[in-house]
Coordinates of C-alpha atoms in Angstrom, one line a residue:
Y620 CA 137.9 -67.2 121.8
G621 CA 141.6 -67.8 121.9
Q622 CA 141.3 -71.5 122.7
K623 CA 142.4 -74.6 120.7
L624 CA 140.1 -77.5 120.6
G625 CA 141.9 -80.7 120.7
V626 CA 140.1 -83.6 118.9
D627 CA 141.1 -87.2 118.7
H628 CA 139.3 -88.6 115.6
V629 CA 138.4 -92.1 116.4
F630 CA 136.4 -93.2 113.3
S631 CA 134.0 -92.3 110.6
C632 CA 131.3 -94.3 108.8
E633 CA 130.1 -93.7 105.3
I634 CA 128.7 -96.1 102.5
E635 CA 128.9 -93.9 99.5
P636 CA 132.5 -94.2 97.7
F637 CA 132.7 -90.5 96.7
K638 CA 131.8 -89.5 100.1
Q639 CA 134.3 -91.9 101.6
A640 CA 136.8 -90.2 99.4
Y641 CA 135.9 -86.7 100.7
I642 CA 136.3 -87.8 104.3
E643 CA 139.6 -89.6 103.7
R644 CA 141.0 -86.6 101.9
N645 CA 139.9 -84.0 104.5
F646 CA 140.0 -85.8 107.7
A647 CA 142.0 -89.1 107.3
P648 CA 140.2 -91.0 110.2
P649 CA 142.2 -93.9 111.6
I650 CA 139.1 -96.1 110.7
L651 CA 136.5 -95.5 108.0
F652 CA 133.8 -98.0 108.3
R653 CA 131.4 -98.7 105.4
D654 CA 128.0 -99.4 106.9
I655 CA 126.6 -97.9 110.0
R656 CA 124.2 -100.8 110.4
E657 CA 127.2 -103.1 111.1
L658 CA 128.4 -101.1 114.1
D659 CA 126.2 -103.2 116.5
E660 CA 128.7 -106.0 116.3
D661 CA 132.2 -106.2 117.8
Q662 CA 133.7 -106.0 114.4
A663 CA 132.7 -104.3 111.2
T664 CA 133.9 -103.9 107.7
T665 CA 135.9 -100.8 106.7
A666 CA 135.6 -98.9 103.3
Y667 CA 138.8 -100.9 102.1
G668 CA 137.3 -104.3 102.9
A669 CA 139.1 -105.1 106.2
L670 CA 137.3 -106.4 109.4
V671 CA 138.3 -104.5 112.4
D672 CA 137.2 -103.9 115.9
V673 CA 134.4 -101.3 116.4
P674 CA 135.6 -98.5 118.9
G675 CA 133.4 -97.8 121.8
N676 CA 135.3 -95.4 124.0
V677 CA 134.1 -92.2 122.5
D678 CA 133.3 -88.9 124.3
M679 CA 131.2 -87.4 121.4
L680 CA 129.3 -88.7 118.5
V681 CA 128.6 -86.4 115.6
A682 CA 126.1 -88.0 113.1
G683 CA 123.9 -87.3 110.3
T684 CA 121.8 -90.4 109.2
S685 CA 120.1 -90.9 105.9
C686 CA 117.5 -88.3 104.9
V687 CA 116.1 -89.9 101.8
D688 CA 112.9 -91.2 103.5
Y689 CA 112.0 -87.7 105.0
S690 CA 112.6 -85.6 101.8
N691 CA 109.7 -83.5 100.4
L692 CA 110.7 -84.8 97.0
N693 CA 110.0 -88.4 98.1
N694 CA 106.5 -89.6 97.1
E695 CA 106.9 -92.6 99.2
K696 CA 108.0 -91.4 102.6
K697 CA 108.7 -93.8 105.4
G698 CA 108.7 -93.3 109.2
L699 CA 111.6 -93.9 111.6
K700 CA 110.2 -97.4 112.4
D701 CA 109.7 -98.5 108.7
A702 CA 112.4 -100.5 107.0
G703 CA 113.7 -97.7 104.9
E704 CA 117.1 -96.4 104.4
S705 CA 116.7 -93.5 107.0
G706 CA 115.1 -95.8 109.6
Q707 CA 117.7 -98.5 109.1
T708 CA 120.7 -96.1 109.4
F709 CA 119.1 -94.3 112.4
R710 CA 118.7 -97.7 114.2
G711 CA 122.0 -98.6 113.3
M712 CA 123.5 -95.5 115.1
M713 CA 121.1 -95.9 118.1
T714 CA 122.2 -99.6 118.4
W715 CA 125.8 -98.3 118.7
V716 CA 124.8 -95.4 121.1
Q717 CA 122.8 -98.0 123.5
K718 CA 125.9 -100.3 123.6
N719 CA 128.6 -97.6 124.1
K720 CA 126.7 -94.7 125.7
P721 CA 128.7 -91.6 124.6
P722 CA 128.3 -88.6 127.0
I723 CA 127.4 -86.2 124.2
I724 CA 125.7 -86.7 120.7
I725 CA 125.1 -84.1 117.9
L726 CA 122.6 -85.3 115.2
E727 CA 121.9 -83.4 112.0
N728 CA 119.1 -84.0 109.5
V729 CA 116.6 -82.3 107.2
C730 CA 113.8 -80.3 108.8
N731 CA 111.1 -82.9 107.8
A732 CA 112.8 -85.6 109.8
P733 CA 110.5 -86.8 112.8
W734 CA 112.4 -84.8 115.3
Q735 CA 110.1 -85.3 118.2
E736 CA 110.0 -89.0 117.8
I737 CA 113.9 -89.0 117.5
A738 CA 114.2 -86.8 120.7
E739 CA 111.9 -89.2 122.6
D740 CA 114.0 -92.1 121.5
F741 CA 117.1 -90.4 123.0
Q742 CA 115.2 -89.8 126.2
R743 CA 114.3 -93.4 126.5
N744 CA 117.9 -94.2 126.2
G745 CA 118.9 -91.9 129.0
Y746 CA 119.6 -88.7 127.2
Q747 CA 118.4 -85.2 127.8
C748 CA 118.2 -83.3 124.5
H749 CA 117.2 -80.2 122.4
F750 CA 116.7 -79.7 118.7
M751 CA 117.1 -76.4 116.8
R752 CA 116.5 -75.3 113.2
L753 CA 119.4 -73.4 111.8
D754 CA 120.5 -71.9 108.5
T755 CA 124.1 -71.9 107.3
K756 CA 123.8 -68.3 106.1
H757 CA 123.5 -67.1 109.6
Y758 CA 126.7 -68.9 110.5
Y759 CA 129.5 -67.5 108.4
I760 CA 128.9 -69.6 105.3
P761 CA 127.5 -67.7 102.2
H762 CA 124.9 -70.4 101.4
T763 CA 121.4 -71.1 102.5
R764 CA 121.0 -74.6 103.8
T765 CA 118.4 -75.0 106.5
R766 CA 118.8 -78.0 108.9
V767 CA 117.9 -79.2 112.2
Y768 CA 120.5 -80.1 114.8
L769 CA 120.0 -82.1 118.0
F770 CA 122.2 -82.0 121.0
A771 CA 121.9 -84.9 123.4
A772 CA 123.7 -85.3 126.9
R773 CA 123.7 -88.4 128.8
T774 CA 122.4 -88.2 132.3
T775 CA 123.1 -90.2 135.5
D776 CA 119.5 -90.4 136.2
P777 CA 117.7 -91.7 133.0
K778 CA 114.3 -91.7 134.8
K779 CA 114.4 -87.9 134.9
C780 CA 114.7 -87.8 131.1
R781 CA 111.1 -89.0 130.5
Q782 CA 109.7 -86.3 132.9
I783 CA 111.3 -83.4 131.0
P784 CA 109.5 -81.8 128.0
I785 CA 111.4 -81.6 124.8
A786 CA 111.8 -78.0 123.4
D787 CA 110.7 -77.8 119.8
T788 CA 112.6 -75.8 117.2
N789 CA 110.7 -72.5 117.9
S790 CA 110.3 -72.7 121.6
S791 CA 111.8 -70.4 124.2
K792 CA 114.2 -71.5 126.8
N793 CA 113.3 -74.7 128.5
K794 CA 113.8 -74.3 132.3
A795 CA 113.7 -78.0 133.0
S796 CA 116.7 -79.0 130.6
P797 CA 119.9 -79.9 132.1
Q798 CA 122.5 -77.0 132.2
V799 CA 124.7 -78.5 129.6
V800 CA 121.9 -78.5 127.2
E801 CA 121.0 -74.9 128.0
D802 CA 124.7 -74.0 127.6
W803 CA 124.7 -75.5 124.2
K804 CA 121.6 -73.6 123.0
E805 CA 122.9 -70.5 124.4
K806 CA 126.4 -71.0 122.7
V807 CA 124.8 -71.7 119.3
R808 CA 122.9 -68.5 119.5
S809 CA 125.9 -66.6 120.5
L810 CA 127.8 -67.9 117.3
R811 CA 125.2 -66.5 115.1
R812 CA 126.7 -64.0 112.6
P813 CA 126.0 -63.2 108.8
A814 CA 128.5 -64.7 106.1
S815 CA 131.7 -62.9 106.5
A816 CA 133.3 -64.6 103.3
T817 CA 132.3 -64.1 99.8
L818 CA 131.1 -67.1 97.8
E819 CA 134.0 -66.8 95.4
A820 CA 136.5 -67.6 98.4
F821 CA 135.0 -71.2 98.3
L822 CA 135.3 -71.7 94.6
F823 CA 138.2 -72.9 92.4
D824 CA 139.9 -70.6 90.1
S825 CA 138.4 -70.5 86.6
D826 CA 141.5 -72.0 85.2
D827 CA 141.8 -74.8 87.7
P828 CA 142.1 -78.2 85.8
R829 CA 139.3 -79.6 88.1
V830 CA 136.9 -76.8 86.6
H831 CA 137.6 -77.6 83.2
K832 CA 137.1 -81.4 83.8
G833 CA 133.8 -80.7 85.5
R834 CA 132.6 -78.6 82.4
Q835 CA 133.6 -81.3 80.0
M836 CA 131.6 -83.9 82.0
L837 CA 128.5 -81.6 81.8
A838 CA 128.9 -81.2 78.1
M839 CA 129.0 -84.9 77.3
P840 CA 126.8 -86.2 74.6
G841 CA 123.2 -86.6 75.7
E842 CA 123.6 -83.7 78.4
D843 CA 120.6 -81.9 76.7
N844 CA 118.4 -85.0 77.7
T845 CA 119.4 -85.0 81.4
R846 CA 117.2 -82.0 82.3
V847 CA 114.1 -84.0 83.2
A848 CA 110.6 -82.5 84.1
S849 CA 110.0 -82.6 87.9
D850 CA 107.1 -81.9 90.1
W851 CA 108.4 -79.1 92.6
A852 CA 105.2 -78.2 94.0
R853 CA 106.1 -79.8 97.3
C854 CA 108.8 -77.3 97.8
E855 CA 107.4 -74.3 95.7
S856 CA 105.7 -72.8 98.8
R857 CA 108.9 -72.8 100.8
H858 CA 110.7 -71.1 97.8
Q859 CA 108.1 -68.4 97.7
R860 CA 108.1 -67.9 101.5
A861 CA 111.9 -67.6 101.4
R862 CA 111.7 -65.0 98.6
L863 CA 109.2 -63.0 100.7
E864 CA 111.2 -63.2 103.8
E865 CA 114.5 -62.2 102.2
G866 CA 112.9 -59.6 99.9
L867 CA 114.2 -61.2 96.7
G868 CA 111.2 -60.4 94.6
Q869 CA 109.9 -62.8 91.9
R870 CA 112.3 -62.2 89.1
R871 CA 115.2 -64.5 88.2
P872 CA 117.5 -62.1 86.4
F873 CA 120.5 -64.6 86.1
T874 CA 118.7 -67.7 84.8
N875 CA 115.8 -65.9 83.0
W876 CA 113.8 -68.8 84.0
E877 CA 110.3 -68.9 82.3
G878 CA 110.0 -72.6 82.3
G879 CA 113.3 -72.8 80.5
C880 CA 116.8 -71.3 81.2
T881 CA 118.7 -68.5 79.4
M882 CA 121.9 -67.7 81.2
P883 CA 124.4 -64.9 80.2
D884 CA 127.0 -65.7 77.7
Y885 CA 129.8 -66.0 80.5
A886 CA 127.7 -68.4 82.5
W887 CA 127.9 -72.0 82.5
N888 CA 124.9 -72.7 80.0
D889 CA 125.9 -76.3 79.8
W890 CA 125.3 -76.6 83.5
G891 CA 122.1 -74.6 83.5
K892 CA 120.7 -76.8 80.7
A893 CA 121.1 -79.8 82.9
Q894 CA 119.2 -78.3 85.9
T895 CA 115.6 -79.0 86.9
D896 CA 113.0 -76.2 87.4
R897 CA 113.3 -76.6 91.1
V898 CA 117.0 -75.4 90.8
L899 CA 116.6 -72.6 88.3

């Protein structure tokens, strides 16, 4: 569109060390907090152990709280109000939202998250919102990753929020939504475009030292024992539906999967042997 988007990165928050490293390498935020559950205080601990003030003057919050309690592979799912990891991290985020009231919030999570309940929570806190189910392969990136995104805009009249129905992931245009939410929905739809870059464009060269190091880690002693049996019945129907919708057929010519894995000679067989049936 010929326009530059100026962004002042205020802070990030992540508890996993390797994810902290990714954020630091790629975005170098001025503050990298460790635990989102601490952000309800005036000060919180950073990933490096320092105690610093928690910023509150933020125009836009982009967040993705823990999804572990909503996953299809989780046999002990927990709801938003339970004391699970997903509920705790969401409440930590909402406590910061209630305290600082950012004008715009974008939230991402898995499709099985309780989106209606999440949206109603935002409404109770003075936000009008909408959530949509999107797939990355429809937005430039050669990778299928279906997630739901919620867009919330703070209103000057919180009472109206509870009177406006929340559009679900498959609904048509919600005439009652505020204009900024409608504009977001239409803008996201207008950006839809199939992947325009090949998968190879996102990969390291085959002779990159990081590739060799990764393969060495896969081939460590005991690697043959890492491929454990897993019950993937919970997501098998979704896989079958995707194959039908995409016209992929039922064969797996690359992995030759028949309850096992036999990949071509040039492929990473050490990687294939370590994968579960759900992946293959």
